[in-house]
PDB file of C-alpha atoms and ligand atoms in Angstrom:
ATOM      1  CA  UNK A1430     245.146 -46.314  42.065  1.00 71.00           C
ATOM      2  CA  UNK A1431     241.720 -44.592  40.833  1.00 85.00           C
ATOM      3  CA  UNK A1432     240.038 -47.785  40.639  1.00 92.00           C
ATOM      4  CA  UNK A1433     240.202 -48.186  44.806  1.00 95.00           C
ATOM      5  CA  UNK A1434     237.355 -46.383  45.944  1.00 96.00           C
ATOM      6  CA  UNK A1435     238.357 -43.346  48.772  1.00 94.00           C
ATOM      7  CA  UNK A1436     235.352 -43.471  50.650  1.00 96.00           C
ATOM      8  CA  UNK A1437     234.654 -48.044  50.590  1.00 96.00           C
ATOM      9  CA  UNK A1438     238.052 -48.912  49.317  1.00 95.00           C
ATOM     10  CA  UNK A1439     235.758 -51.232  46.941  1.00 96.00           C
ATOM     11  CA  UNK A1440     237.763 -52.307  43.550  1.00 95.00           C
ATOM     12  CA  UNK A1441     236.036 -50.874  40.269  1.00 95.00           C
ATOM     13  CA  UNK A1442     237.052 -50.284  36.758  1.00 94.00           C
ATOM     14  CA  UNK A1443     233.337 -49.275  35.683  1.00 95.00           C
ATOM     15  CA  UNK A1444     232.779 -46.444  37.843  1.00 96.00           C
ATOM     16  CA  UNK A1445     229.902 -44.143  36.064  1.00 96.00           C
ATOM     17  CA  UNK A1446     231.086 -40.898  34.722  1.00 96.00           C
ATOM     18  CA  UNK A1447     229.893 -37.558  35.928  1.00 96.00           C
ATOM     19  CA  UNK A1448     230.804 -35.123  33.147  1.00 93.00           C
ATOM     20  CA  UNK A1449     230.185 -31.768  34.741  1.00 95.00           C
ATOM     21  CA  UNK A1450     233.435 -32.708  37.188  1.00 95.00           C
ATOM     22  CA  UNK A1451     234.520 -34.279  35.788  1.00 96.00           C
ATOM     23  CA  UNK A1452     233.989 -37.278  38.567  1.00 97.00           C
ATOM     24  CA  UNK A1453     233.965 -41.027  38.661  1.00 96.00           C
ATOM     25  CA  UNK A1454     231.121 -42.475  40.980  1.00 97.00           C
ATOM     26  CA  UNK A1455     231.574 -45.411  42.901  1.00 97.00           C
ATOM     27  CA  UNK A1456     228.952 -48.139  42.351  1.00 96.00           C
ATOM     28  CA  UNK A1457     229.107 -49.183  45.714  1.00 96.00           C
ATOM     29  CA  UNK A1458     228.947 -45.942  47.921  1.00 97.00           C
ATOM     30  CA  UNK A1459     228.226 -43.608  45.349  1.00 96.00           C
ATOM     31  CA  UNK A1460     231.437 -41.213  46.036  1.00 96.00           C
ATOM     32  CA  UNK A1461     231.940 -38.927  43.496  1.00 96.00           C
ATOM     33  CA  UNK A1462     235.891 -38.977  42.778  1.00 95.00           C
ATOM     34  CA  UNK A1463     236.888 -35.809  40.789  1.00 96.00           C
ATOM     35  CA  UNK A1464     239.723 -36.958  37.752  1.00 97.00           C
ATOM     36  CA  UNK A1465     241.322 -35.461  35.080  1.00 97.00           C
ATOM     37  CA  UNK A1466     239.600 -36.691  31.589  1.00 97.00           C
ATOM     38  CA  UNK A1467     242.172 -36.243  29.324  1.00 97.00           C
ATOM     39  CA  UNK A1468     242.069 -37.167  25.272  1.00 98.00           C
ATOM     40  CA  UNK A1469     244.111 -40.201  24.522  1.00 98.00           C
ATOM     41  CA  UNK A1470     246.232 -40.052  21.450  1.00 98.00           C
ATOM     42  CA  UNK A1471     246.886 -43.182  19.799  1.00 98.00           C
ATOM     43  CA  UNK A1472     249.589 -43.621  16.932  1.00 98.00           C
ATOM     44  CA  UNK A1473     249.127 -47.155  14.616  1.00 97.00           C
ATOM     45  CA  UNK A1474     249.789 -48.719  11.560  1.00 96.00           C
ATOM     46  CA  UNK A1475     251.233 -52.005  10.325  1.00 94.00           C
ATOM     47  CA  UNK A1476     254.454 -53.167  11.192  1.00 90.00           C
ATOM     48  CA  UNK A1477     257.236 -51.924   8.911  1.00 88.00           C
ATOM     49  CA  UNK A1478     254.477 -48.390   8.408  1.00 91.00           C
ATOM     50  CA  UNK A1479     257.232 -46.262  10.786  1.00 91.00           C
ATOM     51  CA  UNK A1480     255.579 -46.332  14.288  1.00 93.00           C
ATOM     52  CA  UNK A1481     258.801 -47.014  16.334  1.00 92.00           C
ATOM     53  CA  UNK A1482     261.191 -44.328  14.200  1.00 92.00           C
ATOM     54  CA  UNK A1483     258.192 -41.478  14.702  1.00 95.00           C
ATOM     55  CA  UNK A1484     258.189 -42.299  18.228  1.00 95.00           C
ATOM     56  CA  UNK A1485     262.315 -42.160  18.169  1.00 95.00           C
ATOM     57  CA  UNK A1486     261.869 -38.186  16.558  1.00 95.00           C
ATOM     58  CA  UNK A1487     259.331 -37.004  18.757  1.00 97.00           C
ATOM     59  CA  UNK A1488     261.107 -38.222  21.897  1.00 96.00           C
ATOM     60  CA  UNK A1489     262.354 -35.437  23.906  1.00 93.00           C
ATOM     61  CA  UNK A1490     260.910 -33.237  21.408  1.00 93.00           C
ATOM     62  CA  UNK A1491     257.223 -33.468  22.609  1.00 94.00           C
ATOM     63  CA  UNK A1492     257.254 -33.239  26.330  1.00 93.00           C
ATOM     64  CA  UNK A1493     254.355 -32.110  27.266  1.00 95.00           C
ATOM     65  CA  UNK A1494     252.454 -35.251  26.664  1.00 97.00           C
ATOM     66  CA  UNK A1495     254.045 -38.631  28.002  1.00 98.00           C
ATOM     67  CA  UNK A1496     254.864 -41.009  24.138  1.00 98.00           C
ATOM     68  CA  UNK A1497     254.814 -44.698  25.138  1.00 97.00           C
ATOM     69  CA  UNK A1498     255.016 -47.728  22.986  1.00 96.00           C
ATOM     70  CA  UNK A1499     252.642 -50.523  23.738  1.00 96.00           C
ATOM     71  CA  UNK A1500     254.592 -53.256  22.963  1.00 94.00           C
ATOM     72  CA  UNK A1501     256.904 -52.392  26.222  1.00 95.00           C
ATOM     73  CA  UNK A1502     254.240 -54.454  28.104  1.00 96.00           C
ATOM     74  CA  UNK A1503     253.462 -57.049  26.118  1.00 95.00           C
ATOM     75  CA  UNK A1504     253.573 -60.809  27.539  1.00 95.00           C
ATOM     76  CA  UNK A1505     252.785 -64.400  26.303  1.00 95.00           C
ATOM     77  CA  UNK A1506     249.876 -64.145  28.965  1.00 96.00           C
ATOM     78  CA  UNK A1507     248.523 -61.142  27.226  1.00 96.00           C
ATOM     79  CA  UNK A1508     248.336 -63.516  23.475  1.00 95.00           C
ATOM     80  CA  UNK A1509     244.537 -64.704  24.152  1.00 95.00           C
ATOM     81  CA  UNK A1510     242.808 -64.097  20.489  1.00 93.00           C
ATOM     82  CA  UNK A1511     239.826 -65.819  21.583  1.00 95.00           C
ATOM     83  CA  UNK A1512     239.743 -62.476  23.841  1.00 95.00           C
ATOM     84  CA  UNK A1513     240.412 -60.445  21.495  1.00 93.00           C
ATOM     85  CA  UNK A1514     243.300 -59.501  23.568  1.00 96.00           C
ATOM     86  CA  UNK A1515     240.684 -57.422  25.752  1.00 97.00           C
ATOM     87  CA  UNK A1516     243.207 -57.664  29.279  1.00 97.00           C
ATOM     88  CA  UNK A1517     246.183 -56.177  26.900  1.00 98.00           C
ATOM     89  CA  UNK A1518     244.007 -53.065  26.136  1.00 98.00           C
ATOM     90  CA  UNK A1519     242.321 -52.810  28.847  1.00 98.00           C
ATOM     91  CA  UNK A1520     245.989 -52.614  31.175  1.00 97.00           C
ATOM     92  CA  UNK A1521     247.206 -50.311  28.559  1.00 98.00           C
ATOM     93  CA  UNK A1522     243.965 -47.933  29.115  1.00 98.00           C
ATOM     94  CA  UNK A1523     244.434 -48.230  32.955  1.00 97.00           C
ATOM     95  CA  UNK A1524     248.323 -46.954  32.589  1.00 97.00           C
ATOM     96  CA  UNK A1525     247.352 -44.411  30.483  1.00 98.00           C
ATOM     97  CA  UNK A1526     244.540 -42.926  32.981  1.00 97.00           C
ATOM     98  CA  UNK A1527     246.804 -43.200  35.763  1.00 96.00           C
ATOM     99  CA  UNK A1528     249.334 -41.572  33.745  1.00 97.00           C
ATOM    100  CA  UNK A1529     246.824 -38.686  32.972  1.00 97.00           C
ATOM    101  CA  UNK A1530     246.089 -38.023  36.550  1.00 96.00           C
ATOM    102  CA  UNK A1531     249.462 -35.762  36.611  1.00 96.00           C
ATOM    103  CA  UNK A1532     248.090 -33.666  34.094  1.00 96.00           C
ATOM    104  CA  UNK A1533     249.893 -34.928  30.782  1.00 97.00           C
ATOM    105  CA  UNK A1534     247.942 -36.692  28.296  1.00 98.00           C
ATOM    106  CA  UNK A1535     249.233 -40.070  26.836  1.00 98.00           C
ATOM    107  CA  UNK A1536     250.382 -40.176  22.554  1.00 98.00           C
ATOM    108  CA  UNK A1537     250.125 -44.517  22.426  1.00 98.00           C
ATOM    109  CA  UNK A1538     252.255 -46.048  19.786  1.00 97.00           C
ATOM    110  CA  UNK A1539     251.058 -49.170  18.546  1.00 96.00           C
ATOM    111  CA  UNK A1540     249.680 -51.661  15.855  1.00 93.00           C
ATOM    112  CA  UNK A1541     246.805 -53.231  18.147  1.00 93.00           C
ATOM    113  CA  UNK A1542     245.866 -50.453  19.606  1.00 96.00           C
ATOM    114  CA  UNK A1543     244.796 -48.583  16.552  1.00 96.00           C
ATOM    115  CA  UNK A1544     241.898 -50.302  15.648  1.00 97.00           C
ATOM    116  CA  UNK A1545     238.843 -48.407  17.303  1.00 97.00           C
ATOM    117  CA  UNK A1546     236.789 -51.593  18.447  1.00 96.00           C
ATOM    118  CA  UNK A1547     239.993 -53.039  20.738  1.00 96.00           C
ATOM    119  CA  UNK A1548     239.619 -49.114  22.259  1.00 98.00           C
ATOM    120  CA  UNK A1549     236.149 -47.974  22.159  1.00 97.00           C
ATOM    121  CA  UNK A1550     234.810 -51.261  23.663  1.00 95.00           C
ATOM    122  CA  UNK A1551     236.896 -51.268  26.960  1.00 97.00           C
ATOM    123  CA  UNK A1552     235.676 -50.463  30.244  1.00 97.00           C
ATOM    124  CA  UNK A1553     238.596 -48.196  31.357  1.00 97.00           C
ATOM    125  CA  UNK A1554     237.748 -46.504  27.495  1.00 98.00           C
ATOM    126  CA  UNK A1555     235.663 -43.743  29.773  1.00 97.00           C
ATOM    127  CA  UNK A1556     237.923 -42.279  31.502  1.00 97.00           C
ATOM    128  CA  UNK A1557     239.042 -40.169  28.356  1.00 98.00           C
ATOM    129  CA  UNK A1558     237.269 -37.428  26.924  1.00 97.00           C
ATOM    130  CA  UNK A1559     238.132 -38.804  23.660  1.00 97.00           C
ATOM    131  CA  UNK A1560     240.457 -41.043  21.682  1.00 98.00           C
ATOM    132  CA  UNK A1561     242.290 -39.752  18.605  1.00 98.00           C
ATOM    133  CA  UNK A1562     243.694 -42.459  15.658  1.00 98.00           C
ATOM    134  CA  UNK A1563     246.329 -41.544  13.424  1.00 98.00           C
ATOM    135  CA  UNK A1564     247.632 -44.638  11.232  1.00 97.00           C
ATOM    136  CA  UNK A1565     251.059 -44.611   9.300  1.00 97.00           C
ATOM    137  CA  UNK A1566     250.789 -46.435   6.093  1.00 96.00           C
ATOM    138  CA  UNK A1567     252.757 -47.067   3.326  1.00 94.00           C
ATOM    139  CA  UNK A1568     252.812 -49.224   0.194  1.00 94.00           C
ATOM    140  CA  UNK A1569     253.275 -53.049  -0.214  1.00 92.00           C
ATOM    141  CA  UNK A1570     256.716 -52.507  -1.285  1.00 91.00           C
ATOM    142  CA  UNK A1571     257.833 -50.215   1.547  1.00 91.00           C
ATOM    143  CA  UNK A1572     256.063 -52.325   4.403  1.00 91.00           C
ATOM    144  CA  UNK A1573     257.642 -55.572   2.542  1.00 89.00           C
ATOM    145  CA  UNK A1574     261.287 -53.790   2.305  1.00 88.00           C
ATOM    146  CA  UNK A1575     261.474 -52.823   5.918  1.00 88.00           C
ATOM    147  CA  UNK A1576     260.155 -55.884   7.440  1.00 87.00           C
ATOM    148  CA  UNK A1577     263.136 -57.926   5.582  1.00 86.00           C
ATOM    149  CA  UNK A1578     265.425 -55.595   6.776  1.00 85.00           C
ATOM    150  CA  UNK A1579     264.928 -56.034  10.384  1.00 84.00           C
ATOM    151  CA  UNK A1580     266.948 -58.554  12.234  1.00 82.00           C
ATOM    152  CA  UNK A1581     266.319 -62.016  11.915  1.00 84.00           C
ATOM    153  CA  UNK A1582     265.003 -62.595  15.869  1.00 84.00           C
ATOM    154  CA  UNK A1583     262.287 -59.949  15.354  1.00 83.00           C
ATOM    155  CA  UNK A1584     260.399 -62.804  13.269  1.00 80.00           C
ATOM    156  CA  UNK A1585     259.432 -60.165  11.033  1.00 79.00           C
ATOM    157  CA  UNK A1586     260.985 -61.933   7.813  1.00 78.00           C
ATOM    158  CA  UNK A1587     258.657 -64.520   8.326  1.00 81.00           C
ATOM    159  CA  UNK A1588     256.160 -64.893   4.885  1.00 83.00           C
ATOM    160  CA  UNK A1589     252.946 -64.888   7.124  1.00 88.00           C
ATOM    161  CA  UNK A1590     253.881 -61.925   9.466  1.00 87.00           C
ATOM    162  CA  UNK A1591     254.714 -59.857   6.521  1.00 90.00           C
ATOM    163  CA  UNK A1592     251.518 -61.305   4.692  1.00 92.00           C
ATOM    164  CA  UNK A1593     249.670 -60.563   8.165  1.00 92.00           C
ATOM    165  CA  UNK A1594     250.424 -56.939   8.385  1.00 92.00           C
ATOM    166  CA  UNK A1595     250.618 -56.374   4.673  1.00 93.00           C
ATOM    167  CA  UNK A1596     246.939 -57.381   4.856  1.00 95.00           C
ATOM    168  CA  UNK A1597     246.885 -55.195   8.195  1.00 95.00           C
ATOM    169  CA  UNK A1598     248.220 -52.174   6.427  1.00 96.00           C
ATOM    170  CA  UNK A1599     245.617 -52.001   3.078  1.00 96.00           C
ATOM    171  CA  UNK A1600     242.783 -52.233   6.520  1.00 97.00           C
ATOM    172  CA  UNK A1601     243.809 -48.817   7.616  1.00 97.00           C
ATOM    173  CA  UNK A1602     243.852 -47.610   4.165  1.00 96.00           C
ATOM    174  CA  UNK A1603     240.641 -48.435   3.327  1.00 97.00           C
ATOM    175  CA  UNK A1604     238.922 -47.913   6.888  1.00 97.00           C
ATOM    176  CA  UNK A1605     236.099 -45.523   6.196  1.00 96.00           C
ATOM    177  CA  UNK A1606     234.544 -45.715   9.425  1.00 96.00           C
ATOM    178  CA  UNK A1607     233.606 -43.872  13.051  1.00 96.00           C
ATOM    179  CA  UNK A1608     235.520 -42.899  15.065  1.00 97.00           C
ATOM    180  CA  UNK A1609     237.672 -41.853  11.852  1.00 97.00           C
ATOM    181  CA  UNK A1610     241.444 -42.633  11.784  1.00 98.00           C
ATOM    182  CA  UNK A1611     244.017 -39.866  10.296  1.00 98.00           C
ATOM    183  CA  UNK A1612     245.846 -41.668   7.620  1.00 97.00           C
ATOM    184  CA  UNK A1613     249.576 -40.429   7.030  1.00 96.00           C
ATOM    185  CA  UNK A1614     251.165 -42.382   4.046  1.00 95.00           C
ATOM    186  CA  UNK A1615     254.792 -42.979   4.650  1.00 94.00           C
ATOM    187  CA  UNK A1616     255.982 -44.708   1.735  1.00 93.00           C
ATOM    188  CA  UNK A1617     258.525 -41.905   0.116  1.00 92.00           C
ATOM    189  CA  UNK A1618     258.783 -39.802   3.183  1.00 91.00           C
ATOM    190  CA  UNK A1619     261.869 -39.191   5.270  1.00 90.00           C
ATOM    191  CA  UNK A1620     261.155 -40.321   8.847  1.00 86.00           C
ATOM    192  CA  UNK A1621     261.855 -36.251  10.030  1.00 92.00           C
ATOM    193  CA  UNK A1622     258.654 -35.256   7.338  1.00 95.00           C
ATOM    194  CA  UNK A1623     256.263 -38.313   8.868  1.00 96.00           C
ATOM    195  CA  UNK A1624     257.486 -36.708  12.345  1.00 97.00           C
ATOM    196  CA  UNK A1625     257.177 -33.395  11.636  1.00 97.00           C
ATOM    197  CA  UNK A1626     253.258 -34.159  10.593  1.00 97.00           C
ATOM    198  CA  UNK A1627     252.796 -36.355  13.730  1.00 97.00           C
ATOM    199  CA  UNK A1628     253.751 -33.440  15.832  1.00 97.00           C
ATOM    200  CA  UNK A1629     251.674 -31.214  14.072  1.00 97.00           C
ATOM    201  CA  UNK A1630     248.559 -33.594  14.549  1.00 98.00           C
ATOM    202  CA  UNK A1631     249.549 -33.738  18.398  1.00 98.00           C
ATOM    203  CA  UNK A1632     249.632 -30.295  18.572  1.00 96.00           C
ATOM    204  CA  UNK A1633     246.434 -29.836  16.841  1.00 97.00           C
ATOM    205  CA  UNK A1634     245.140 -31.665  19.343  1.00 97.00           C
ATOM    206  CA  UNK A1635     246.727 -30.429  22.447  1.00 96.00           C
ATOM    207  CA  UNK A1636     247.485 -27.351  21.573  1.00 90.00           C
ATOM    208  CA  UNK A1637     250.974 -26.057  22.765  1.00 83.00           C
ATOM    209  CA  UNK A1638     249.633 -23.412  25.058  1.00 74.00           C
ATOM    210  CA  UNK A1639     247.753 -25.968  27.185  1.00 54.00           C
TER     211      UNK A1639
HETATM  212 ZN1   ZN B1800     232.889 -46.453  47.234  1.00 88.33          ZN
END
């Protein structure tokens, strides 16, 4: 619970970072509470781009960070696009600090959570030394094939969802912007070769040895 303060027991999400702990100071009494800043790892891409089978392969297989997918919270009360669904991030960010407090950094799967300005604008956004992006894309065709594939309750047959996230998926591609997103196109690749180059970003990242 690293938003109770230890020495008030005041509530706050927008402690002020100390680097050189690192530590997160309470506004109130100004205790300096020493945390682990770890990166945060974020995996995106429209629906249909591969998300959920990468996050199947690397299961088990990458264990030294914890892989989550974000839509394991998600809630009607969370739908509030006039917030730009600000509490949804913001509760992921909060799991995945708390999460990094035993040590392991968090790999996010996710289509919402891959565009920067949901992230980078977020209060509990401090708490990590840095966020990476990686978006799977693919082609019209592929995203359009995959989506009518899927079962009929997932919605995803629906014209404007697969309009929504065709539109969703040429964003990524033609995102040329900071912080930068790693594009991986999936369109002709077996899900073990997207996998394979997932892990290899991860490990880029947090390096094996760590
Ligand atoms: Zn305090």
């Amino acid at each position: 619970m690293m938003n109770v303060c230890f020495q008030c027991g005041m509530y706050h999400a927008d402690k002020t970072i100390d680097p050189s702990g690192p530590f997160a100071i309470c506004p109130d009494c100004g205790y300096k509470h020493p945390f682990k800043q770890l990166p945060l790892l974020i995996v995106s891409g429209a629906s249909g781009s591969g998300k959920t089978t990468v996050c199947q392969h690397l299961l088990g297989q990458v264990t030294r960070l914890v892989l989550l997918d974000s839509d394991i919270l998600w809630r009607p009360e969370f739908n509030t696009p006039d917030t730009n669904y600000r509490d949804f991030f913001e509760t992921w960010l909060r799991v995945c600090k708390n999460i990094s407090q035993s040590g392991r950094p968090v790999v996010l799967f996710g289509a919402g959570v891959g565009v920067p300005e949901n992230i980078e604008n977020c209060i509990e956004r401090r708490y990590f030394s840095k966020v990476h992006y990686l978006a799977l894309v693919c082609s019209d065709m592929a995203i359009s094939d995959r989506l009518q594939h899927r079962p009929i309750w997932r919605g995803t047959r629906e014209p404007t969802f697969e309009e929504e996230h065709i539109r969703f998926n040429r964003w990524f591609m033609e995102y040329d912007s900071q912080p930068p997103i790693k594009i991986i196109n999936t369109t002709n690749a077996p899900p073990g070769t997207t996998a394979m180059q997932v892990g290899a970003w991860i490990d880029k990242i947090v390096r094996p040895s760590d």
